[in-house]
mmCIF file of C-alpha atoms in Angstrom:
data_model
loop_
_atom_site.group_PDB
_atom_site.id
_atom_site.type_symbol
_atom_site.label_atom_id
_atom_site.label_comp_id
_atom_site.label_asym_id
_atom_site.label_seq_id
_atom_site.Cartn_x
_atom_site.Cartn_y
_atom_site.Cartn_z
ATOM 1 C CA MET A 73 0.000 0.000 0.000
ATOM 2 C CA VAL A 74 2.847 2.373 0.849
ATOM 3 C CA GLU A 75 4.399 1.696 -2.558
ATOM 4 C CA SER A 76 1.139 2.482 -4.352
ATOM 5 C CA ILE A 77 0.736 5.755 -2.436
ATOM 6 C CA THR A 78 4.310 6.745 -3.269
ATOM 7 C CA ALA A 79 3.834 5.832 -6.939
ATOM 8 C CA PHE A 80 0.650 7.906 -7.051
ATOM 9 C CA PHE A 81 2.358 11.041 -5.754
ATOM 10 C CA GLU A 82 5.448 10.554 -7.937
ATOM 11 C CA GLY A 83 3.369 11.122 -11.049
ATOM 12 C CA LEU A 84 1.645 14.291 -9.841
ATOM 13 C CA ASP A 85 2.444 17.933 -10.492
ATOM 14 C CA PRO A 86 3.815 19.327 -7.197
ATOM 15 C CA LEU A 87 0.993 21.828 -6.782
ATOM 16 C CA TYR A 88 -1.597 19.140 -7.450
ATOM 17 C CA ALA A 89 0.214 16.782 -5.049
ATOM 18 C CA ALA A 90 0.059 19.454 -2.336
ATOM 19 C CA LEU A 91 -3.640 19.956 -3.069
ATOM 20 C CA VAL A 92 -4.423 16.225 -2.908
ATOM 21 C CA ALA A 93 -2.477 15.803 0.350
ATOM 22 C CA THR A 94 -4.140 18.750 2.067
ATOM 23 C CA VAL A 95 -7.608 17.817 0.832
ATOM 24 C CA PHE A 96 -6.951 14.482 2.550
ATOM 25 C CA THR A 97 -6.117 16.269 5.826
ATOM 26 C CA TRP A 98 -9.264 18.360 5.451
ATOM 27 C CA LEU A 99 -11.415 15.272 4.863
ATOM 28 C CA MET A 100 -9.945 13.671 7.982
ATOM 29 C CA THR A 101 -11.134 16.695 9.958
ATOM 30 C CA ALA A 102 -14.576 16.230 8.416
ATOM 31 C CA ALA A 103 -14.540 12.543 9.365
ATOM 32 C CA GLY A 104 -13.729 13.475 12.946
ATOM 33 C CA ALA A 105 -16.435 16.132 13.031
ATOM 34 C CA SER A 106 -18.955 13.568 11.724
ATOM 35 C CA MET A 107 -18.637 11.695 15.021
ATOM 36 C CA ILE A 108 -21.124 14.236 16.358
ATOM 37 C CA PHE A 109 -23.822 12.261 14.543
ATOM 38 C CA LEU A 110 -22.862 9.048 16.347
ATOM 39 C CA VAL A 111 -22.507 10.222 19.938
ATOM 40 C CA LYS A 112 -24.703 12.433 22.110
ATOM 41 C CA ASP A 113 -21.709 13.880 23.899
ATOM 42 C CA MET A 114 -18.133 12.929 24.710
ATOM 43 C CA LYS A 115 -16.382 12.748 28.049
ATOM 44 C CA GLN A 116 -13.975 15.593 28.713
ATOM 45 C CA SER A 117 -11.274 13.043 29.517
ATOM 46 C CA VAL A 118 -11.533 11.690 25.956
ATOM 47 C CA LEU A 119 -11.446 15.164 24.419
ATOM 48 C CA ASP A 120 -8.381 16.125 26.472
ATOM 49 C CA THR A 121 -6.619 12.916 25.423
ATOM 50 C CA MET A 122 -7.443 13.674 21.781
ATOM 51 C CA LEU A 123 -6.045 17.177 22.078
ATOM 52 C CA GLY A 124 -2.907 15.799 23.719
ATOM 53 C CA PHE A 125 -2.536 13.376 20.796
ATOM 54 C CA THR A 126 -2.838 16.298 18.383
ATOM 55 C CA GLY A 127 -0.059 18.168 20.183
ATOM 56 C CA GLY A 128 2.232 15.141 20.146
ATOM 57 C CA VAL A 129 1.844 14.681 16.395
ATOM 58 C CA MET A 130 2.509 18.366 15.747
ATOM 59 C CA VAL A 131 5.661 18.480 17.867
ATOM 60 C CA ALA A 132 7.075 15.300 16.304
ATOM 61 C CA ALA A 133 6.218 16.524 12.799
ATOM 62 C CA SER A 134 7.888 19.858 13.512
ATOM 63 C CA PHE A 135 11.215 18.137 14.093
ATOM 64 C CA TRP A 136 11.207 14.944 12.038
ATOM 65 C CA SER A 137 9.377 16.285 8.974
ATOM 66 C CA LEU A 138 10.334 19.966 8.982
ATOM 67 C CA LEU A 139 13.346 21.070 11.041
ATOM 68 C CA ALA A 140 15.582 18.053 10.377
ATOM 69 C CA PRO A 141 15.085 18.239 6.576
ATOM 70 C CA ALA A 142 15.568 22.020 6.685
ATOM 71 C CA ILE A 143 18.936 21.587 8.421
ATOM 72 C CA ASP A 144 19.865 18.917 5.875
ATOM 73 C CA MET A 145 18.970 21.221 2.966
ATOM 74 C CA SER A 146 21.180 23.997 4.342
ATOM 75 C CA LYS A 147 24.474 22.172 3.797
ATOM 76 C CA ASP A 148 25.168 23.791 0.431
ATOM 77 C CA LEU A 149 24.034 27.306 1.279
ATOM 78 C CA SER A 150 26.437 30.203 1.818
ATOM 79 C CA VAL A 151 25.387 30.661 5.456
ATOM 80 C CA PRO A 152 26.101 28.503 8.534
ATOM 81 C CA GLN A 153 23.928 25.390 8.489
ATOM 82 C CA TRP A 154 21.972 26.404 11.583
ATOM 83 C CA VAL A 155 20.913 29.817 10.245
ATOM 84 C CA PRO A 156 17.957 28.866 7.975
ATOM 85 C CA ALA A 157 16.369 26.655 10.639
ATOM 86 C CA THR A 158 16.837 29.280 13.340
ATOM 87 C CA VAL A 159 15.575 32.216 11.298
ATOM 88 C CA GLY A 160 12.660 30.328 9.765
ATOM 89 C CA PHE A 161 11.593 28.857 13.102
ATOM 90 C CA PHE A 162 11.638 32.253 14.816
ATOM 91 C CA VAL A 163 9.779 34.044 12.019
ATOM 92 C CA GLY A 164 7.146 31.292 11.893
ATOM 93 C CA ALA A 165 6.522 31.572 15.621
ATOM 94 C CA MET A 166 6.335 35.372 15.414
ATOM 95 C CA PHE A 167 3.910 35.153 12.493
ATOM 96 C CA LEU A 168 1.508 33.032 14.547
ATOM 97 C CA TYR A 169 2.070 35.294 17.537
ATOM 98 C CA GLY A 170 0.940 38.263 15.463
ATOM 99 C CA MET A 171 -2.097 36.425 14.111
ATOM 100 C CA ASP A 172 -2.984 35.294 17.624
ATOM 101 C CA LYS A 173 -3.006 38.917 18.794
ATOM 102 C CA ILE A 174 -5.062 40.180 15.849
ATOM 103 C CA LEU A 175 -7.535 37.433 14.911
ATOM 104 C CA PRO A 176 -10.465 37.215 17.358
ATOM 105 C CA HIS A 177 -10.809 33.654 18.654
ATOM 106 C CA LEU A 178 -11.689 31.502 21.641
ATOM 107 C CA HIS A 179 -9.792 28.361 22.555
ATOM 108 C CA ILE A 180 -11.560 25.061 23.196
ATOM 109 C CA ASN A 181 -12.393 24.561 26.906
ATOM 110 C CA PHE A 182 -11.958 28.284 27.617
ATOM 111 C CA PRO A 183 -14.849 30.392 28.992
ATOM 112 C CA ASP A 184 -16.283 33.242 26.910
ATOM 113 C CA THR A 185 -14.545 35.740 29.206
ATOM 114 C CA GLU A 186 -11.147 34.613 27.868
ATOM 115 C CA LYS A 187 -11.594 35.621 24.244
ATOM 116 C CA GLU A 188 -8.355 36.564 22.478
ATOM 117 C CA GLY A 189 -7.460 38.902 19.631
ATOM 118 C CA VAL A 190 -9.148 42.190 18.818
ATOM 119 C CA LYS A 191 -12.447 42.852 20.564
ATOM 120 C CA THR A 192 -15.517 41.745 18.646
ATOM 121 C CA SER A 193 -19.194 41.076 19.159
ATOM 122 C CA TRP A 194 -18.989 37.744 17.325
ATOM 123 C CA GLU A 195 -20.579 34.770 19.035
ATOM 124 C CA SER A 196 -18.377 32.257 20.854
ATOM 125 C CA THR A 197 -19.184 29.546 18.278
ATOM 126 C CA ALA A 198 -17.600 31.629 15.511
ATOM 127 C CA LEU A 199 -14.604 32.366 17.733
ATOM 128 C CA LEU A 200 -14.107 28.643 18.436
ATOM 129 C CA VAL A 201 -14.031 27.903 14.700
ATOM 130 C CA LEU A 202 -11.572 30.753 14.119
ATOM 131 C CA ALA A 203 -9.266 29.365 16.807
ATOM 132 C CA ILE A 204 -9.019 26.002 15.032
ATOM 133 C CA THR A 205 -8.711 27.722 11.653
ATOM 134 C CA LEU A 206 -5.694 29.603 13.017
ATOM 135 C CA HIS A 207 -4.366 26.254 14.245
ATOM 136 C CA ASN A 208 -4.758 24.678 10.779
ATOM 137 C CA ILE A 209 -2.901 27.303 8.746
ATOM 138 C CA PRO A 210 0.631 26.101 9.673
ATOM 139 C CA GLU A 211 -0.436 22.482 9.150
ATOM 140 C CA GLY A 212 -1.492 23.184 5.566
ATOM 141 C CA LEU A 213 1.639 25.243 4.947
ATOM 142 C CA ALA A 214 3.836 22.461 6.288
ATOM 143 C CA VAL A 215 2.394 19.826 3.952
ATOM 144 C CA GLY A 216 2.461 22.119 0.927
ATOM 145 C CA ILE A 217 6.031 23.254 1.539
ATOM 146 C CA ALA A 218 7.181 19.651 2.006
ATOM 147 C CA PHE A 219 5.783 18.607 -1.390
ATOM 148 C CA GLY A 220 7.061 21.758 -3.066
ATOM 149 C CA ALA A 221 10.613 21.123 -1.814
ATOM 150 C CA ILE A 222 10.618 17.617 -3.318
ATOM 151 C CA ALA A 223 9.762 18.916 -6.781
ATOM 152 C CA SER A 224 12.953 21.006 -6.813
ATOM 153 C CA ASP A 225 15.144 17.978 -6.016
ATOM 154 C CA VAL A 226 16.528 19.709 -2.953
ATOM 155 C CA GLN A 227 18.925 17.570 -0.935
ATOM 156 C CA GLY A 228 17.204 16.426 2.249
ATOM 157 C CA ALA A 229 13.688 16.594 0.796
ATOM 158 C CA GLU A 230 12.122 13.152 0.417
ATOM 159 C CA LEU A 231 8.754 12.095 -0.950
ATOM 160 C CA GLY A 232 8.312 9.552 1.828
ATOM 161 C CA GLY A 233 8.801 12.262 4.436
ATOM 162 C CA ALA A 234 6.196 14.504 2.800
ATOM 163 C CA ILE A 235 3.717 11.612 2.632
ATOM 164 C CA ALA A 236 4.410 10.758 6.278
ATOM 165 C CA LEU A 237 3.764 14.389 7.214
ATOM 166 C CA ALA A 238 0.435 14.419 5.357
ATOM 167 C CA LEU A 239 -0.581 11.118 6.971
ATOM 168 C CA GLY A 240 0.392 12.359 10.430
ATOM 169 C CA ILE A 241 -1.442 15.673 10.051
ATOM 170 C CA GLY A 242 -4.476 13.832 8.706
ATOM 171 C CA LEU A 243 -4.366 11.363 11.563
ATOM 172 C CA GLN A 244 -4.363 14.082 14.204
ATOM 173 C CA ASN A 245 -7.041 16.028 12.333
ATOM 174 C CA PHE A 246 -9.555 13.252 13.027
ATOM 175 C CA PRO A 247 -9.658 13.744 16.813
ATOM 176 C CA GLU A 248 -9.283 17.470 16.247
ATOM 177 C CA GLY A 249 -12.463 17.504 14.177
ATOM 178 C CA THR A 250 -14.283 15.741 16.985
ATOM 179 C CA ALA A 251 -12.785 18.101 19.562
ATOM 180 C CA VAL A 252 -14.228 21.055 17.632
ATOM 181 C CA ALA A 253 -17.673 19.645 16.837
ATOM 182 C CA VAL A 254 -18.455 18.487 20.392
ATOM 183 C CA PRO A 255 -17.947 21.925 22.059
ATOM 184 C CA LEU A 256 -20.010 23.538 19.306
ATOM 185 C CA ARG A 257 -22.797 21.072 20.031
ATOM 186 C CA ARG A 258 -22.539 21.880 23.740
ATOM 187 C CA LYS A 259 -23.034 25.551 22.908
ATOM 188 C CA GLY A 260 -26.433 24.776 21.390
ATOM 189 C CA LEU A 261 -25.744 24.247 17.694
ATOM 190 C CA THR A 262 -27.569 21.443 15.897
ATOM 191 C CA ARG A 263 -25.605 18.312 15.017
ATOM 192 C CA LEU A 264 -25.548 19.336 11.366
ATOM 193 C CA LYS A 265 -24.236 22.832 12.106
ATOM 194 C CA SER A 266 -21.680 21.437 14.567
ATOM 195 C CA PHE A 267 -20.408 19.101 11.854
ATOM 196 C CA TRP A 268 -20.444 21.820 9.204
ATOM 197 C CA TRP A 269 -18.419 24.332 11.175
ATOM 198 C CA GLY A 270 -16.153 21.621 12.543
ATOM 199 C CA GLN A 271 -15.065 20.508 9.093
ATOM 200 C CA MET A 272 -14.990 24.065 7.725
ATOM 201 C CA SER A 273 -12.304 24.933 10.258
ATOM 202 C CA ALA A 274 -9.885 22.883 8.115
ATOM 203 C CA ILE A 275 -10.841 24.293 4.696
ATOM 204 C CA VAL A 276 -7.858 26.611 5.078
ATOM 205 C CA GLU A 277 -5.445 23.651 4.858
ATOM 206 C CA PRO A 278 -5.743 23.061 1.067
ATOM 207 C CA ILE A 279 -5.491 26.819 0.491
ATOM 208 C CA ALA A 280 -2.391 27.155 2.672
ATOM 209 C CA GLY A 281 -0.932 23.948 1.215
ATOM 210 C CA VAL A 282 -1.091 25.077 -2.409
ATOM 211 C CA ALA A 283 0.154 28.557 -1.465
ATOM 212 C CA GLY A 284 3.085 27.057 0.434
ATOM 213 C CA ALA A 285 4.036 24.738 -2.427
ATOM 214 C CA ALA A 286 3.823 27.549 -4.990
ATOM 215 C CA PHE A 287 5.980 29.803 -2.839
ATOM 216 C CA VAL A 288 8.850 27.368 -2.338
ATOM 217 C CA LEU A 289 8.761 26.300 -5.985
ATOM 218 C CA SER A 290 9.371 29.892 -7.031
ATOM 219 C CA ILE A 291 12.429 30.397 -4.809
ATOM 220 C CA ARG A 292 14.561 27.289 -4.248
ATOM 221 C CA SER A 293 16.920 28.875 -1.707
ATOM 222 C CA ILE A 294 13.999 29.807 0.567
ATOM 223 C CA GLN A 295 12.903 26.191 1.084
ATOM 224 C CA PRO A 296 14.810 25.394 4.316
ATOM 225 C CA TYR A 297 13.574 28.695 5.745
ATOM 226 C CA ALA A 298 10.007 27.844 4.711
ATOM 227 C CA LEU A 299 10.084 24.382 6.315
ATOM 228 C CA SER A 300 11.426 25.888 9.535
ATOM 229 C CA PHE A 301 8.795 28.641 9.338
ATOM 230 C CA ALA A 302 6.055 25.988 9.347
ATOM 231 C CA ALA A 303 7.745 24.232 12.271
ATOM 232 C CA GLY A 304 7.930 27.422 14.333
ATOM 233 C CA ALA A 305 4.284 28.187 13.610
ATOM 234 C CA MET A 306 3.190 24.696 14.669
ATOM 235 C CA ILE A 307 5.211 24.724 17.873
ATOM 236 C CA PHE A 308 3.720 28.105 18.783
ATOM 237 C CA VAL A 309 0.222 26.654 18.291
ATOM 238 C CA VAL A 310 1.016 23.643 20.485
ATOM 239 C CA ILE A 311 2.408 25.725 23.343
ATOM 240 C CA GLU A 312 -0.053 28.626 23.181
ATOM 241 C CA GLU A 313 -3.214 26.722 22.282
ATOM 242 C CA VAL A 314 -3.212 22.930 22.348
ATOM 243 C CA ILE A 315 -1.452 22.245 25.650
ATOM 244 C CA PRO A 316 -3.330 24.940 27.635
ATOM 245 C CA GLU A 317 -6.619 23.504 26.350
ATOM 246 C CA THR A 318 -5.751 20.141 27.928
ATOM 247 C CA GLN A 319 -4.911 21.667 31.305
ATOM 248 C CA ARG A 320 -8.294 23.169 32.159
ATOM 249 C CA ASP A 321 -9.686 20.007 33.772
ATOM 250 C CA LYS A 322 -8.465 17.154 35.947
ATOM 251 C CA TYR A 323 -7.326 14.950 33.058
ATOM 252 C CA THR A 324 -3.836 16.336 32.557
ATOM 253 C CA ASP A 325 -2.232 12.886 32.896
ATOM 254 C CA LEU A 326 -4.427 11.475 30.134
ATOM 255 C CA ALA A 327 -3.596 14.469 27.941
ATOM 256 C CA ALA A 328 0.106 13.836 28.549
ATOM 257 C CA LEU A 329 -0.284 10.180 27.566
ATOM 258 C CA GLY A 330 -2.164 11.251 24.453
ATOM 259 C CA PHE A 331 0.716 13.595 23.626
ATOM 260 C CA ILE A 332 3.262 10.781 24.016
ATOM 261 C CA GLY A 333 1.167 8.507 21.811
ATOM 262 C CA GLY A 334 0.848 11.127 19.101
ATOM 263 C CA PHE A 335 4.578 11.868 19.169
ATOM 264 C CA ILE A 336 5.485 8.186 18.880
ATOM 265 C CA ILE A 337 3.104 7.532 15.993
ATOM 266 C CA MET A 338 4.335 10.554 14.023
ATOM 267 C CA MET A 339 7.953 9.608 14.682
ATOM 268 C CA ILE A 340 7.327 6.056 13.448
ATOM 269 C CA LEU A 341 5.578 7.328 10.326
ATOM 270 C CA ASP A 342 8.378 9.718 9.434
ATOM 271 C CA VAL A 343 11.267 7.364 10.149
ATOM 272 C CA SER A 344 9.664 4.394 8.392
ATOM 273 C CA LEU A 345 8.454 6.326 5.334
ATOM 274 C CA GLY A 346 11.086 9.050 5.141
#
């Protein structure tokens, strides 16, 4: 099966490959959000474990699929090998920091009094969706940039690694979709609306994926910076959003175990495929 997936992506235009991969991650979010039709509610312990799993996948992907290849790609550049990874990582984190301060949003498990970003009269349901949308931007960028780097035959960029990244992001998007739809349902939305807005939170991933691939294809030397940028953005999301969301209740140990599980699975995917 792995061979057939690899063969499929080998024959695709890089922009189309990025689109296919990120549509897959979007559909996994939709699949997770569809769980709202099967369950009346979900225990907070399960939701916290799911969020922990999401954080573990994102941290592992940030190193194994983004930072490590970026450092590898920097061997032939005219700057010290650590510079692209350092600069890209910092700029990516600062980019998300800026968006976090500007975009109005409300984290999962947070009360309405803890809204972030510019002040707005928008309802908390819209702010919840915006929070996950903000979360999904670096994920889409990461997948798109990974596929774009392969098309340029950059040393350190491997198709297996890009596929592993897409699989890992898709895998963690399933519980993430559930973790969005359930709180929306608790706030009074119908099951259909909870599903709709849950899956729509990930529509930004194909857009960011194609944009990321197009960007790195246009400037080859920027690719290690771009991979590190995506890593910095994802790590910022994990520390500022995902982990705090798992610490609001009494299930912090379960969230930590979920994080460990997600990290291990993403590490296995990247090492075995990349």
